[in-house]
Amino acid sequence: MTGILAALAEVSISMGALIALLLALGPVWKGRFRPQWRCWVWLLVALRLAVPLNVSLPRAPVRLEVPAPAAAEPAVLPARPEQPASLPQAAEERPAPRVTAEQALALVWAAGAGVVLAVQLGSYVRFRRRTRRWCTPEGQYEGLPVEGCALLSSPVLVGLARPRILLPEGVEGERRAFALAHEAMHARRRDLWYQLLLVWVCALHWFNPLVWLLRRAAERDLEIACDAAVLAGKDRAWRQRYGRALLSFVPAGGPAPLTSSFTGGARGRRERFSALMQAGRTRRGRAALALVLCACLLGGGLVACTADPQESPAPAESQTPAVESPAPAEGNGTVAAVVHGVDAGARRILYTEDDGAVGEDSPWQEAEVDAEAGDLEELERQVGLMSSWGLSCTLTFRDGRVTAIQTGELADGSYYVGRLDTEEGGDFFTARVYELDPDTRQMTRAAGEQCFRLAEDAALTLADGTVWTGDLQSFLEDFARDEQALREEGRRYQVVPSPYVLTLRAQVSGGVVTALERMAPPEK
């Protein structure tokens, strides 16, 4: 659903800019091109808006950074009393599902679209129910049923599948002929289906005011184009009589949705009268129409909504849950686990088996740790540095107690890292691991978070190859300042999207970092 909303936003923004441009150029192209050309232009834009699918260019000039789905933050886990292995575990009460920001946004959009559709279609249904009881047949015109209605003050065309013309009572002579010709022209041009498309577009993009302006302009130009088709080849005197017939009908309010009214709105009538008297030569506008078509097809690619994988909430100091659960049942063996909390004084840990989907609902357990298992204070510091659910390691059990803890060692090689988090004077740090394009040094994927341990004699090098003469802490602080400045530049000017990150290259040998080298900034 989030991908659909992102594509919808990209199309809405790009087409909104095109609509604003066309409306601004209205005084120029209204006198230069035929009214039917304007209807085709609005139709092309509406069709593009009606299909919210978009393929953005790899380097789209307009990039909107949206926050990536927030990772679940560790919370204090409730005590989980252990049950004997021979008894089935009772079903645990799961917490109510949380509604993410993306889901809330999707619900708001869907609710808005539903309301718009309900209001528009409901208004049409009420109009037909109200008028149907007062309609009496009055023959046909060009194969269309004609009915008289005492409730109407202006001629109207209704019915998508079976169009019919509704006339006010007592309309005779030339007024009747002009009204029937106008509404029959609407039926031949399928203008009611055009209006249905506009209603659908407004429902999809109800949040964009430019789309509503598109609908108003398109409906006004539909009436002008219909007048032009009826008046084609007629002299000035005929046009004046048509105008007088138009003035003779006084509309009571605006037309109902999905109908065409002979009179239209007040502003629309002023433009229609101006067009009635313009019998001069206008252009077909084929070249300009092709230009608009290209803008509709390619405009969406100029806008891209990209998630920022860099952003994640800082780890809270109180994420390590209290150690309250009893020890696990008797057992021996080795377990791949995630350690979430460590109490070095009591020599107890809180852990869960690493099933690849560790979270709040995982079966967290406590275990006592033997003295020979290792330095729990060092383990506690490593776990505290992690902003995820904990530290992955291997636990060895004997008689229900942890006799050995083995943390995973890093494979030898180079790692591109950023967003470092380290303790003052510590030799452990956590960092985001990235995959980079070797030519541009732009991030292609965020590979996750990793805990690193520095060798005592780790070499520190700047991007130009200069050896850093200060200590490790000042080296990392200098890097963090530049990294933050690059992120702020991207947020302020929207020219540095998420692929642009500042990185260090960490050289790992024997499970420890032996060298840290600052990489040159990515190419823009």
mmCIF file of C-alpha atoms in Angstrom, residues 6 9-10 13 60-69 102 105 303-311 419 443 486-501:
data_model
loop_
_atom_site.group_PDB
_atom_site.id
_atom_site.type_symbol
_atom_site.label_atom_id
_atom_site.label_comp_id
_atom_site.label_asym_id
_atom_site.label_seq_id
_atom_site.Cartn_x
_atom_site.Cartn_y
_atom_site.Cartn_z
ATOM 1 C CA ALA A 6 4.212 6.910 -3.158
ATOM 2 C CA ALA A 9 2.034 11.256 -4.744
ATOM 3 C CA GLU A 10 4.605 11.297 -7.555
ATOM 4 C CA ILE A 13 2.826 16.334 -7.864
ATOM 5 C CA ALA A 60 14.901 12.309 -10.889
ATOM 6 C CA PRO A 61 15.394 16.087 -10.440
ATOM 7 C CA VAL A 62 12.662 16.246 -7.771
ATOM 8 C CA ARG A 63 13.230 13.735 -4.990
ATOM 9 C CA LEU A 64 11.063 13.637 -1.890
ATOM 10 C CA GLU A 65 12.548 11.830 1.073
ATOM 11 C CA VAL A 66 10.017 9.978 3.149
ATOM 12 C CA PRO A 67 10.925 8.224 6.389
ATOM 13 C CA ALA A 68 11.434 4.512 6.101
ATOM 14 C CA PRO A 69 9.190 2.334 8.241
ATOM 15 C CA GLU A 102 2.233 4.391 6.710
ATOM 16 C CA LEU A 105 -1.725 7.569 5.995
ATOM 17 C CA VAL A 303 9.464 13.061 -9.302
ATOM 18 C CA ALA A 304 10.605 10.275 -6.986
ATOM 19 C CA CYS A 305 9.612 9.446 -3.417
ATOM 20 C CA THR A 306 12.519 7.646 -1.777
ATOM 21 C CA ALA A 307 12.696 6.136 1.671
ATOM 22 C CA ASP A 308 15.615 7.218 3.812
ATOM 23 C CA PRO A 309 17.162 4.080 5.268
ATOM 24 C CA GLN A 310 19.599 6.120 7.350
ATOM 25 C CA GLU A 311 17.076 7.431 9.799
ATOM 26 C CA ARG A 419 26.413 6.430 11.711
ATOM 27 C CA MET A 443 25.071 3.839 -1.196
ATOM 28 C CA LEU A 486 26.004 16.120 4.698
ATOM 29 C CA ARG A 487 22.658 14.842 5.981
ATOM 30 C CA GLU A 488 21.502 18.344 6.905
ATOM 31 C CA GLU A 489 22.453 19.614 3.453
ATOM 32 C CA GLY A 490 20.346 16.925 1.854
ATOM 33 C CA ARG A 491 17.321 17.714 4.027
ATOM 34 C CA ARG A 492 17.553 21.475 3.492
ATOM 35 C CA TYR A 493 18.009 21.580 -0.282
ATOM 36 C CA GLN A 494 16.681 18.146 -1.284
ATOM 37 C CA VAL A 495 19.740 17.626 -3.484
ATOM 38 C CA VAL A 496 21.372 14.934 -1.363
ATOM 39 C CA PRO A 497 18.931 12.029 -1.122
ATOM 40 C CA SER A 498 19.516 8.914 0.904
ATOM 41 C CA PRO A 499 22.076 7.264 -1.464
ATOM 42 C CA TYR A 500 24.528 10.025 -0.463
ATOM 43 C CA VAL A 501 26.179 9.036 2.797
#
